[in-house]
Amino acid sequence: METPDNATAPAADTAEEPTGIAAQDWAAASADPQYRAAVVDLLGALAYGELAAFERLAEDAKLAPTLADKAELAKMASAEFHHFERLRDRLAAIETEPTEAMEPFAAALDGFHRQTAPSDWLEGLVKAYVGDSIASDFYREVAVRLDSDTRALVLAVLDDTGHGNFAVEKVRAAIEADPRVGGRLALWARRLMGEALSQAQRVVAERDALSTMLVGGVADGFDLAAVGEMFTRITKAHTRRMAALGLAS
């Protein structure tokens, strides 16, 4: 997953000194079983997301119009798989079976990808740019409230793989060549935004530990007002990305 330089992801204010769980390491924070369960859910969801991103990028490479584009997507797919490996290894290190941690999120993520299968190369680029960035925004928001060890890992696997800037360059060039493409891709991106937010809300609602952490039931979680503010920031970031693509939000 990635967030390109020209559309920096929103995040809660990290300038203040961390307090509570955010000031603890994993060894201390994981003494709370509810917090531990929430982190396992979070890492499981993120790990499956990275694995799915790898599969999608490898599939999208088949639609690439040039060999250079195909090679670029293959490189990005490889980066996503390395992110998945880091998460898988971390789950194993905290004595959690990685497959079991990912399993609860597979159906929802697979359903999202089925419902938003791109029909061509450009739709695939927009999907990766918009969909992955929304997910990255969400995880970055949550990361500032995690223990220091988990936070560092989550932020590391959200590092830009280059796909964002690549997508912007290709989509803008396509719109310049044929302005009619812009309207179709704008509608597609709006659909992706709606589907991605709905899918995220369904996943959280189905996982008690994760939802409890997000609404403040675990120390340092978001309260309900903060959850609303978080989604407002994510929506604003989406609008900036649409502008970067040359599309109306």
Coordinates of N, CA, C and O in Angstrom, one line a residue, residues 84-231:
F84 N 4.0 -7.9 3.0 CA 3.2 -9.0 3.6 C 4.1 -9.9 4.4 O 3.7 -10.3 5.5
E85 N 5.3 -10.2 3.9 CA 6.2 -11.1 4.7 C 6.6 -10.5 6.1 O 6.6 -11.2 7.0
R86 N 6.8 -9.2 6.1 CA 7.1 -8.6 7.4 C 6.0 -8.7 8.4 O 6.2 -9.0 9.6
L87 N 4.7 -8.5 7.9 CA 3.6 -8.7 8.8 C 3.4 -10.1 9.2 O 3.0 -10.4 10.4
R88 N 3.5 -11.0 8.3 CA 3.4 -12.4 8.6 C 4.4 -12.8 9.6 O 4.1 -13.6 10.6
D89 N 5.6 -12.4 9.5 CA 6.7 -12.8 10.4 C 6.4 -12.1 11.8 O 6.7 -12.8 12.8
R90 N 5.9 -10.9 11.8 CA 5.5 -10.3 13.1 C 4.4 -11.1 13.8 O 4.5 -11.3 15.0
L91 N 3.4 -11.5 13.1 CA 2.3 -12.3 13.7 C 2.9 -13.5 14.3 O 2.5 -13.9 15.4
A92 N 3.8 -14.2 13.6 CA 4.4 -15.4 14.1 C 5.2 -15.1 15.3 O 5.2 -15.9 16.3
A93 N 5.9 -14.0 15.3 CA 6.8 -13.6 16.5 C 6.0 -13.4 17.7 O 6.5 -13.6 18.8
I94 N 4.7 -12.9 17.6 CA 3.9 -12.7 18.8 C 3.0 -13.9 19.0 O 2.0 -13.8 19.7
E95 N 3.4 -15.0 18.5 CA 2.8 -16.3 18.8 C 1.4 -16.4 18.3 O 0.5 -16.8 19.0
T96 N 1.2 -15.9 17.1 CA -0.1 -15.9 16.4 C 0.0 -16.6 15.1 O 0.9 -16.2 14.3
E97 N -0.9 -17.5 14.7 CA -0.8 -18.1 13.4 C -1.2 -17.1 12.4 O -2.4 -16.6 12.4
P98 N -0.4 -16.7 11.5 CA -0.7 -15.7 10.5 C -1.9 -16.0 9.7 O -2.8 -15.1 9.5
T99 N -2.1 -17.2 9.2 CA -3.3 -17.5 8.4 C -4.6 -17.3 9.2 O -5.6 -16.8 8.7
E100 N -4.6 -17.7 10.5 CA -5.7 -17.5 11.3 C -6.0 -16.1 11.5 O -7.2 -15.7 11.6
A101 N -5.0 -15.3 11.7 CA -5.2 -13.8 11.9 C -5.8 -13.1 10.6 O -6.6 -12.2 10.7
M102 N -5.4 -13.6 9.4 CA -5.9 -13.0 8.2 C -7.2 -13.5 7.8 O -8.0 -12.8 7.1
E103 N -7.6 -14.7 8.1 CA -8.8 -15.4 7.6 C -10.1 -14.6 7.8 O -10.9 -14.5 6.9
P104 N -10.3 -13.9 9.0 CA -11.5 -13.2 9.2 C -11.7 -12.1 8.2 O -12.9 -11.6 8.0
F105 N -10.7 -11.6 7.5 CA -10.8 -10.5 6.6 C -10.8 -10.8 5.2 O -11.0 -10.0 4.3
A106 N -10.5 -12.1 4.9 CA -10.4 -12.5 3.5 C -11.7 -12.3 2.7 O -11.7 -11.8 1.6
A107 N -12.8 -12.8 3.3 CA -14.1 -12.7 2.5 C -14.4 -11.3 2.1 O -14.8 -11.0 1.0
A108 N -14.3 -10.3 3.1 CA -14.7 -8.9 2.9 C -13.8 -8.3 1.8 O -14.2 -7.6 0.9
L109 N -12.5 -8.5 1.9 CA -11.5 -8.0 1.0 C -11.7 -8.6 -0.4 O -11.6 -7.9 -1.4
D110 N -11.9 -9.9 -0.4 CA -12.1 -10.5 -1.7 C -13.4 -10.1 -2.4 O -13.4 -9.9 -3.6
G111 N -14.4 -9.8 -1.6 CA -15.7 -9.3 -2.1 C -15.5 -7.9 -2.7 O -16.1 -7.6 -3.7
F112 N -14.7 -7.1 -2.0 CA -14.5 -5.7 -2.5 C -13.8 -5.8 -3.8 O -14.2 -5.1 -4.8
H113 N -12.8 -6.7 -4.0 CA -12.1 -6.8 -5.2 C -12.9 -7.3 -6.3 O -12.8 -6.9 -7.5
R114 N -13.8 -8.3 -6.0 CA -14.8 -8.8 -7.0 C -15.7 -7.7 -7.5 O -16.0 -7.6 -8.7
Q115 N -16.2 -6.9 -6.6 CA -17.2 -5.9 -6.9 C -16.5 -4.7 -7.7 O -17.2 -3.9 -8.3
T116 N -15.2 -4.6 -7.6 CA -14.6 -3.4 -8.2 C -13.5 -3.9 -9.1 O -12.4 -3.3 -9.2
A117 N -13.7 -5.0 -9.9 CA -12.8 -5.5 -10.8 C -12.6 -4.4 -12.0 O -13.7 -4.1 -12.6
P118 N -11.4 -4.0 -12.3 CA -11.3 -3.0 -13.3 C -11.5 -3.6 -14.7 O -11.2 -4.8 -14.9
S119 N -12.0 -2.8 -15.6 CA -12.3 -3.3 -17.0 C -11.1 -3.0 -17.9 O -11.1 -3.6 -19.0
D120 N -10.2 -2.1 -17.5 CA -9.1 -1.9 -18.3 C -7.9 -1.4 -17.5 O -8.0 -1.2 -16.3
W121 N -6.8 -1.1 -18.2 CA -5.6 -0.7 -17.5 C -5.7 0.6 -16.7 O -5.3 0.7 -15.5
L122 N -6.4 1.6 -17.2 CA -6.6 2.9 -16.5 C -7.4 2.7 -15.2 O -7.1 3.3 -14.2
E123 N -8.5 1.9 -15.3 CA -9.3 1.7 -14.1 C -8.5 0.9 -13.1 O -8.7 1.2 -11.9
G124 N -7.6 0.0 -13.5 CA -6.8 -0.7 -12.6 C -5.8 0.3 -11.8 O -5.6 0.2 -10.6
L125 N -5.3 1.2 -12.5 CA -4.4 2.2 -11.9 C -5.1 3.1 -10.9 O -4.6 3.3 -9.8
V126 N -6.3 3.5 -11.3 CA -7.1 4.4 -10.4 C -7.5 3.6 -9.2 O -7.5 4.1 -8.0
K127 N -7.9 2.3 -9.4 CA -8.3 1.5 -8.2 C -7.1 1.4 -7.2 O -7.3 1.5 -6.0
A128 N -6.0 1.1 -7.7 CA -4.8 0.9 -6.8 C -4.5 2.2 -6.1 O -4.2 2.2 -4.9
Y129 N -4.6 3.3 -6.8 CA -4.2 4.6 -6.3 C -5.3 5.0 -5.2 O -4.9 5.4 -4.1
V130 N -6.5 4.9 -5.6 CA -7.6 5.4 -4.7 C -7.8 4.4 -3.5 O -7.8 4.7 -2.4
G131 N -8.0 3.1 -3.9 CA -8.4 2.1 -2.9 C -7.2 1.9 -1.9 O -7.5 1.9 -0.7
D132 N -6.0 1.7 -2.4 CA -4.9 1.5 -1.5 C -4.7 2.7 -0.6 O -4.3 2.6 0.6
S133 N -4.8 3.9 -1.1 CA -4.5 5.1 -0.4 C -5.6 5.3 0.7 O -5.2 5.7 1.8
I134 N -6.8 5.0 0.5 CA -7.8 5.1 1.6 C -7.5 4.1 2.7 O -7.5 4.5 3.9
A135 N -7.1 2.9 2.4 CA -6.7 1.9 3.4 C -5.5 2.4 4.1 O -5.4 2.4 5.4
S136 N -4.5 3.0 3.4 CA -3.3 3.5 4.1 C -3.6 4.6 5.0 O -3.1 4.7 6.1
D137 N -4.5 5.5 4.6 CA -4.9 6.6 5.5 C -5.5 6.1 6.8 O -5.2 6.6 7.9
F138 N -6.3 5.1 6.7 CA -7.0 4.5 7.9 C -5.9 3.9 8.8 O -5.9 4.2 10.0
Y139 N -5.0 3.1 8.3 CA -4.0 2.5 9.1 C -3.1 3.5 9.7 O -2.6 3.4 10.9
R140 N -2.7 4.6 9.0 CA -1.9 5.6 9.6 C -2.6 6.4 10.7 O -2.0 6.7 11.7
E141 N -3.9 6.6 10.6 CA -4.6 7.2 11.7 C -4.6 6.3 12.9 O -4.4 6.8 14.0
V142 N -4.8 5.0 12.8 CA -4.8 4.1 13.9 C -3.4 4.0 14.5 O -3.3 3.8 15.7
A143 N -2.4 4.0 13.6 CA -1.0 3.7 14.1 C -0.5 4.6 15.2 O 0.2 4.2 16.1
V144 N -1.0 5.9 15.2 CA -0.5 6.8 16.2 C -1.0 6.5 17.6 O -0.4 7.0 18.6
R145 N -1.9 5.6 17.7 CA -2.5 5.1 19.0 C -2.0 3.7 19.4 O -2.4 3.2 20.4
L146 N -1.1 3.2 18.6 CA -0.5 1.9 18.9 C 0.7 1.9 19.7 O 1.4 3.0 19.8
D147 N 1.1 0.8 20.3 CA 2.4 0.7 21.0 C 3.5 1.0 20.0 O 3.4 0.9 18.8
S148 N 4.7 1.4 20.5 CA 5.8 1.9 19.7 C 6.3 0.8 18.7 O 6.6 1.1 17.5
D149 N 6.3 -0.5 19.1 CA 6.8 -1.5 18.2 C 5.8 -1.8 17.0 O 6.2 -1.9 15.9
T150 N 4.6 -1.9 17.4 CA 3.5 -2.1 16.4 C 3.4 -0.9 15.4 O 3.3 -1.1 14.2
R151 N 3.5 0.3 16.0 CA 3.4 1.5 15.2 C 4.5 1.6 14.2 O 4.2 1.9 13.0
A152 N 5.7 1.3 14.6 CA 6.8 1.3 13.6 C 6.7 0.3 12.5 O 7.0 0.6 11.3
L153 N 6.2 -0.9 12.8 CA 5.9 -1.9 11.8 C 4.9 -1.4 10.8 O 5.0 -1.5 9.6
V154 N 3.7 -0.9 11.3 CA 2.6 -0.5 10.5 C 3.1 0.6 9.5 O 2.8 0.6 8.3
L155 N 3.7 1.6 10.1 CA 4.2 2.7 9.2 C 5.2 2.2 8.2 O 5.2 2.7 7.0
A156 N 6.0 1.3 8.5 CA 7.0 0.8 7.6 C 6.4 0.1 6.4 O 6.8 0.3 5.2
V157 N 5.4 -0.7 6.6 CA 4.7 -1.4 5.5 C 3.8 -0.5 4.7 O 3.3 -1.0 3.7
L158 N 3.6 0.7 5.2 CA 2.8 1.6 4.4 C 3.6 2.5 3.5 O 3.1 3.4 2.8
D159 N 4.9 2.3 3.5 CA 5.9 3.1 2.7 C 5.4 3.0 1.3 O 5.0 2.0 0.8
D160 N 5.6 4.1 0.6 CA 5.3 4.3 -0.8 C 6.1 3.3 -1.7 O 7.3 3.2 -1.6
T161 N 5.4 2.5 -2.5 CA 6.1 1.6 -3.4 C 6.3 2.2 -4.8 O 6.9 1.6 -5.7
G162 N 5.8 3.5 -4.9 CA 5.9 4.2 -6.2 C 4.7 4.1 -7.1 O 4.6 4.8 -8.1
H163 N 3.7 3.3 -6.7 CA 2.5 3.1 -7.5 C 1.7 4.4 -7.6 O 1.1 4.7 -8.7
G164 N 1.7 5.2 -6.5 CA 0.9 6.4 -6.6 C 1.3 7.4 -7.6 O 0.5 7.8 -8.5
N165 N 2.6 7.7 -7.6 CA 3.1 8.6 -8.6 C 3.0 8.1 -10.0 O 2.8 8.8 -11.0
F166 N 3.2 6.8 -10.1 CA 3.1 6.1 -11.4 C 1.7 6.2 -12.0 O 1.5 6.5 -13.1
A167 N 0.7 6.0 -11.1 CA -0.7 6.1 -11.5 C -1.0 7.5 -12.0 O -1.7 7.7 -13.0
V168 N -0.6 8.5 -11.2 CA -0.9 9.9 -11.5 C -0.3 10.2 -12.9 O -1.0 10.8 -13.7
E169 N 0.9 9.8 -13.1 CA 1.5 10.2 -14.4 C 0.8 9.5 -15.6 O 0.5 10.2 -16.6
K170 N 0.4 8.3 -15.5 CA -0.2 7.6 -16.6 C -1.7 8.1 -16.8 O -2.1 8.2 -17.9
V171 N -2.4 8.3 -15.7 CA -3.8 8.7 -15.8 C -3.9 10.1 -16.4 O -4.7 10.4 -17.3
R172 N -3.0 11.0 -15.9 CA -3.0 12.4 -16.4 C -2.7 12.4 -17.9 O -3.3 13.2 -18.7
A173 N -1.7 11.6 -18.3 CA -1.3 11.5 -19.7 C -2.5 11.0 -20.6 O -2.7 11.5 -21.7
A174 N -3.2 10.0 -20.0 CA -4.4 9.5 -20.8 C -5.5 10.5 -21.0 O -6.1 10.6 -22.0
I175 N -5.7 11.3 -19.9 CA -6.8 12.3 -20.0 C -6.4 13.4 -20.9 O -7.2 14.0 -21.7
E176 N -5.1 13.8 -20.9 CA -4.6 14.8 -21.8 C -4.8 14.3 -23.3 O -5.1 15.1 -24.2
A177 N -4.5 13.1 -23.5 CA -4.7 12.5 -24.9 C -6.1 12.4 -25.3 O -6.5 12.6 -26.5
D178 N -7.0 12.1 -24.3 CA -8.4 12.0 -24.6 C -9.2 12.5 -23.4 O -9.5 11.7 -22.5
P179 N -9.7 13.7 -23.4 CA -10.4 14.3 -22.2 C -11.6 13.5 -21.8 O -12.0 13.6 -20.7
R180 N -12.2 12.8 -22.8 CA -13.4 12.0 -22.4 C -13.2 10.9 -21.4 O -14.1 10.5 -20.7
V181 N -11.9 10.5 -21.3 CA -11.5 9.5 -20.3 C -11.8 10.0 -18.9 O -12.1 9.2 -18.0
G182 N -11.6 11.3 -18.7 CA -11.7 11.8 -17.4 C -13.0 11.6 -16.7 O -13.1 11.2 -15.5
G183 N -14.1 11.8 -17.4 CA -15.5 11.6 -16.9 C -15.7 10.2 -16.4 O -16.2 9.9 -15.3
R184 N -15.3 9.2 -17.2 CA -15.5 7.8 -16.9 C -14.7 7.4 -15.6 O -15.2 6.8 -14.7
L185 N -13.4 7.9 -15.6 CA -12.6 7.6 -14.5 C -13.0 8.3 -13.2 O -12.8 7.7 -12.1
A186 N -13.6 9.5 -13.3 CA -14.1 10.2 -12.1 C -15.2 9.4 -11.5 O -15.3 9.2 -10.3
L187 N -16.2 8.9 -12.3 CA -17.3 8.1 -11.8 C -16.7 6.8 -11.2 O -17.2 6.4 -10.1
W188 N -15.7 6.2 -11.8 CA -15.1 5.0 -11.2 C -14.5 5.2 -9.9 O -14.7 4.5 -8.9
A189 N -13.8 6.3 -9.7 CA -13.1 6.7 -8.5 C -14.1 6.9 -7.4 O -13.9 6.6 -6.2
R190 N -15.2 7.6 -7.7 CA -16.3 7.8 -6.7 C -16.9 6.5 -6.2 O -17.2 6.3 -5.0
R191 N -17.1 5.6 -7.1 CA -17.6 4.3 -6.8 C -16.6 3.6 -5.8 O -17.0 3.0 -4.8
L192 N -15.3 3.6 -6.2 CA -14.3 3.0 -5.4 C -14.3 3.6 -3.9 O -14.2 2.8 -3.0
M193 N -14.4 4.9 -3.8 CA -14.4 5.5 -2.5 C -15.6 5.0 -1.7 O -15.4 4.6 -0.5
G194 N -16.8 4.9 -2.2 CA -17.9 4.4 -1.5 C -17.8 3.0 -1.1 O -18.0 2.6 0.1
E195 N -17.3 2.2 -2.0 CA -17.1 0.7 -1.7 C -16.1 0.5 -0.7 O -16.2 -0.3 0.2
A196 N -15.0 1.3 -0.7 CA -13.9 1.1 0.2 C -14.3 1.5 1.6 O -14.0 0.8 2.6
L197 N -15.0 2.6 1.8 CA -15.4 3.0 3.1 C -16.5 2.0 3.7 O -16.4 1.7 4.9
S198 N -17.4 1.5 2.8 CA -18.4 0.6 3.3 C -17.7 -0.7 3.7 O -18.1 -1.3 4.8
Q199 N -16.7 -1.2 3.0 CA -16.0 -2.4 3.3 C -15.3 -2.2 4.6 O -15.3 -3.1 5.5
A200 N -14.6 -1.1 4.8 CA -13.8 -0.9 6.0 C -14.8 -0.9 7.3 O -14.5 -1.4 8.3
Q201 N -15.9 -0.2 7.1 CA -16.9 -0.2 8.2 C -17.4 -1.6 8.5 O -17.6 -1.9 9.7
R202 N -17.7 -2.4 7.5 CA -18.1 -3.7 7.8 C -17.1 -4.6 8.5 O -17.4 -5.3 9.5
V203 N -15.9 -4.5 8.1 CA -14.8 -5.2 8.7 C -14.7 -4.9 10.2 O -14.6 -5.7 11.1
V204 N -14.6 -3.6 10.5 CA -14.5 -3.1 11.9 C -15.7 -3.6 12.7 O -15.5 -4.0 13.9
A205 N -16.9 -3.4 12.1 CA -18.1 -3.8 12.9 C -18.1 -5.3 13.3 O -18.7 -5.6 14.3
E206 N -17.5 -6.1 12.5 CA -17.6 -7.6 12.7 C -16.5 -8.0 13.7 O -16.5 -9.2 14.1
R207 N -15.5 -7.2 14.0 CA -14.4 -7.6 14.9 C -14.5 -6.8 16.2 O -14.2 -5.6 16.3
D208 N -15.0 -7.4 17.3 CA -15.2 -6.7 18.5 C -14.0 -6.0 19.1 O -14.1 -4.8 19.5
A209 N -12.9 -6.6 19.1 CA -11.7 -6.0 19.7 C -11.3 -4.8 18.9 O -10.9 -3.7 19.5
L210 N -11.3 -4.9 17.6 CA -10.9 -3.8 16.8 C -11.9 -2.6 16.9 O -11.4 -1.5 17.0
S211 N -13.2 -2.9 16.8 CA -14.1 -1.8 17.0 C -14.1 -1.2 18.3 O -14.2 0.1 18.5
T212 N -13.8 -2.0 19.4 CA -13.7 -1.4 20.7 C -12.5 -0.5 20.8 O -12.6 0.6 21.4
M213 N -11.4 -0.8 20.2 CA -10.2 0.0 20.2 C -10.5 1.3 19.5 O -10.2 2.4 20.0
L214 N -11.2 1.3 18.4 CA -11.4 2.5 17.6 C -12.4 3.5 18.3 O -12.2 4.7 18.1
V215 N -13.3 3.0 19.1 CA -14.3 3.9 19.7 C -13.9 4.1 21.2 O -14.7 4.6 21.9
G216 N -12.7 3.9 21.5 CA -12.2 4.3 22.8 C -12.4 3.3 24.0 O -12.1 3.6 25.1
G217 N -12.8 2.1 23.6 CA -13.0 1.1 24.7 C -11.7 0.5 25.2 O -11.6 0.0 26.3
V218 N -10.6 0.7 24.4 CA -9.3 0.3 24.9 C -8.5 1.6 25.1 O -8.7 2.6 24.3
A219 N -7.7 1.7 26.1 CA -7.0 2.9 26.3 C -6.4 3.5 25.1 O -5.8 2.8 24.3
D220 N -6.5 4.9 24.9 CA -5.9 5.6 23.8 C -6.7 5.4 22.5 O -6.2 5.8 21.5
G221 N -7.8 4.8 22.5 CA -8.6 4.6 21.3 C -9.3 5.9 20.9 O -9.3 6.9 21.7
F222 N -9.9 5.9 19.7 CA -10.7 7.1 19.3 C -12.0 7.1 20.1 O -12.5 6.1 20.4
D223 N -12.5 8.3 20.4 CA -13.9 8.4 20.8 C -14.8 8.6 19.6 O -14.2 8.7 18.4
L224 N -16.1 8.5 19.7 CA -17.0 8.6 18.6 C -16.8 9.8 17.7 O -16.8 9.8 16.5
A225 N -16.6 11.0 18.4 CA -16.3 12.2 17.7 C -15.0 12.1 16.9 O -15.0 12.6 15.7
A226 N -14.0 11.5 17.5 CA -12.7 11.4 16.8 C -12.8 10.5 15.6 O -12.1 10.7 14.6
V227 N -13.7 9.5 15.6 CA -13.9 8.6 14.5 C -14.4 9.4 13.3 O -14.0 9.3 12.2
G228 N -15.4 10.2 13.6 CA -16.0 11.1 12.6 C -15.0 12.0 12.0 O -14.9 12.2 10.7
E229 N -14.1 12.6 12.8 CA -13.1 13.5 12.3 C -12.1 12.7 11.5 O -11.6 13.3 10.5
M230 N -11.8 11.5 11.9 CA -10.9 10.7 11.1 C -11.4 10.5 9.7 O -10.7 10.6 8.7
F231 N -12.6 10.1 9.6 CA -13.2 9.8 8.2 C -13.3 11.1 7.4 O -13.2 11.1 6.2

